[in-house]
mmCIF file of C-alpha atoms in Angstrom:
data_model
loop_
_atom_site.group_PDB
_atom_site.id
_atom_site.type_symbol
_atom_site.label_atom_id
_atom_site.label_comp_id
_atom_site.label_asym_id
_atom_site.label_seq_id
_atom_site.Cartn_x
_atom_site.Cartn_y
_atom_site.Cartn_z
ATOM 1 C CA UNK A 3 166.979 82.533 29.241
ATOM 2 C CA UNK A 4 166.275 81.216 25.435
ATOM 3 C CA UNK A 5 166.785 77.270 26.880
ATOM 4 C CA UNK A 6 167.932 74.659 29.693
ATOM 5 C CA UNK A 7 169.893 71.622 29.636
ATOM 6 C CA UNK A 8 170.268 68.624 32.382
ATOM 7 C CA UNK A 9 172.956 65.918 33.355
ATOM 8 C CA UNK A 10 172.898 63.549 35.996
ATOM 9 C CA UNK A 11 172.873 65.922 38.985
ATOM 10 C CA UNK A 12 174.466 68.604 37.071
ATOM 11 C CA UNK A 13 171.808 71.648 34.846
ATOM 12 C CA UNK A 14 172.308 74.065 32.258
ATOM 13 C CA UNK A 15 171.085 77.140 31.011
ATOM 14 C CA UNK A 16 171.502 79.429 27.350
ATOM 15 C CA UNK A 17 171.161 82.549 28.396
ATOM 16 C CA UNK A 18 169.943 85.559 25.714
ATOM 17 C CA UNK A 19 173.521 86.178 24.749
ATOM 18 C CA UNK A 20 174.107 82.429 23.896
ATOM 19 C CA UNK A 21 176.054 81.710 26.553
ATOM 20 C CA UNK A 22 175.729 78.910 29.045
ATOM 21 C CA UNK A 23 176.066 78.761 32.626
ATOM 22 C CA UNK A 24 175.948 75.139 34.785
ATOM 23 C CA UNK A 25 175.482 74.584 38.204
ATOM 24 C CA UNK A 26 175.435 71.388 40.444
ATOM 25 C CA UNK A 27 177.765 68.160 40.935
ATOM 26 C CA UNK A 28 180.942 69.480 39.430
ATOM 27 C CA UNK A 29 182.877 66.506 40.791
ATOM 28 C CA UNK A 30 184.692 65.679 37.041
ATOM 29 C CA UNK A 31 184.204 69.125 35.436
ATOM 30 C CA UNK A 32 181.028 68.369 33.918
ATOM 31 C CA UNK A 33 179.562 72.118 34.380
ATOM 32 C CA UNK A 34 183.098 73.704 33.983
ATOM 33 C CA UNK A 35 182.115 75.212 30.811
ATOM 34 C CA UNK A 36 185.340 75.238 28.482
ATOM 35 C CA UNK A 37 186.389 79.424 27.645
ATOM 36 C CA UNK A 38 186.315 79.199 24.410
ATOM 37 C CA UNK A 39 183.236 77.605 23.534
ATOM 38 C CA UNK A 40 181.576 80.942 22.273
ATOM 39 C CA UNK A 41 178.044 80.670 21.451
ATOM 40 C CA UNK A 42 176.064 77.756 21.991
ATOM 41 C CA UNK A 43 172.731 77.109 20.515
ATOM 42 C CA UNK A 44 171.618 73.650 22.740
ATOM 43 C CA UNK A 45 173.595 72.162 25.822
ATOM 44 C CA UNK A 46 172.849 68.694 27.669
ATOM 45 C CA UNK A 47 174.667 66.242 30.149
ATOM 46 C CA UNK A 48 175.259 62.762 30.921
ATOM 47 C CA UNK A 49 176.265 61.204 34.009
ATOM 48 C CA UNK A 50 179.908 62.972 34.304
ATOM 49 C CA UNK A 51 180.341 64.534 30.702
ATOM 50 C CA UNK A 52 178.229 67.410 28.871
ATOM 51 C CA UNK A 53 177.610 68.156 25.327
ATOM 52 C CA UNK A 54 177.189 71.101 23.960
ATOM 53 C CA UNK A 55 176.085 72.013 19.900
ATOM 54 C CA UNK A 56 177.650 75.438 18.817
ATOM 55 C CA UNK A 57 175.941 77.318 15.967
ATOM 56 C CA UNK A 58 178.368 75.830 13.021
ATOM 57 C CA UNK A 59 177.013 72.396 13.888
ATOM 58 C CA UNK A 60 179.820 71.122 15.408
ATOM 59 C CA UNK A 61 179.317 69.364 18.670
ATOM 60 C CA UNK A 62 181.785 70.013 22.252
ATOM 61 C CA UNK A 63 182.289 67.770 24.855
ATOM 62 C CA UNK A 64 183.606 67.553 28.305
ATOM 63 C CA UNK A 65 183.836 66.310 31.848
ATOM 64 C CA UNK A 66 184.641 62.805 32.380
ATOM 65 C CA UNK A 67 186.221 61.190 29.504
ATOM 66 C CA UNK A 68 187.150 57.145 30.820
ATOM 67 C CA UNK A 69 184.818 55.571 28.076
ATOM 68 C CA UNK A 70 185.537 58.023 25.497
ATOM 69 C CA UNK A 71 182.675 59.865 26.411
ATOM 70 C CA UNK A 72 184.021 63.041 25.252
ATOM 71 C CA UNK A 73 185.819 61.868 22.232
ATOM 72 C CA UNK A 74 183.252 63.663 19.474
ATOM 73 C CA UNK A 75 183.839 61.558 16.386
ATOM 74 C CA UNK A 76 185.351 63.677 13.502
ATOM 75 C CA UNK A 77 182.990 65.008 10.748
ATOM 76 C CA UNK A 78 180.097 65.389 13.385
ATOM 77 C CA UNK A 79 177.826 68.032 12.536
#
């Protein structure tokens, strides 16, 4: 495991091969880690959302989106 991640009542972990894997309160998707995320190099949570920031900079997002939450704002890196 190269690092860990937490949410609300949801975790993370990178595993050697960059991957992540989430376990815990799923009950929005927040550890339903999208397929084609590829490689990530840090991963975190909020309440119902999680984050993660992929080795080009550029920053994913998903779970619950009802305050926009998962809206990354263009040009983030």
């Amino acid at each position: 495991m190269k690092a860990i991640g937490m949410g609300h009542y949801h975790m993370f972990a990178i595993q050697e091969d960059d991957t992540a894997v989430g376990w815990g309160r799923n009950n929005t998707g927040q550890i339903d880690i999208p397929g084609d995320l590829g490689p990530v190099q840090a991963i975190c949570g909020g309440v119902y959302h999680s984050l993660a920031l992929l080795p080009d900079g550029t920053v994913r997002a998903w779970g619950r989106n009802s305050e926009g939450q998962c809206e990354v704002p263009p040009g983030l890196s």
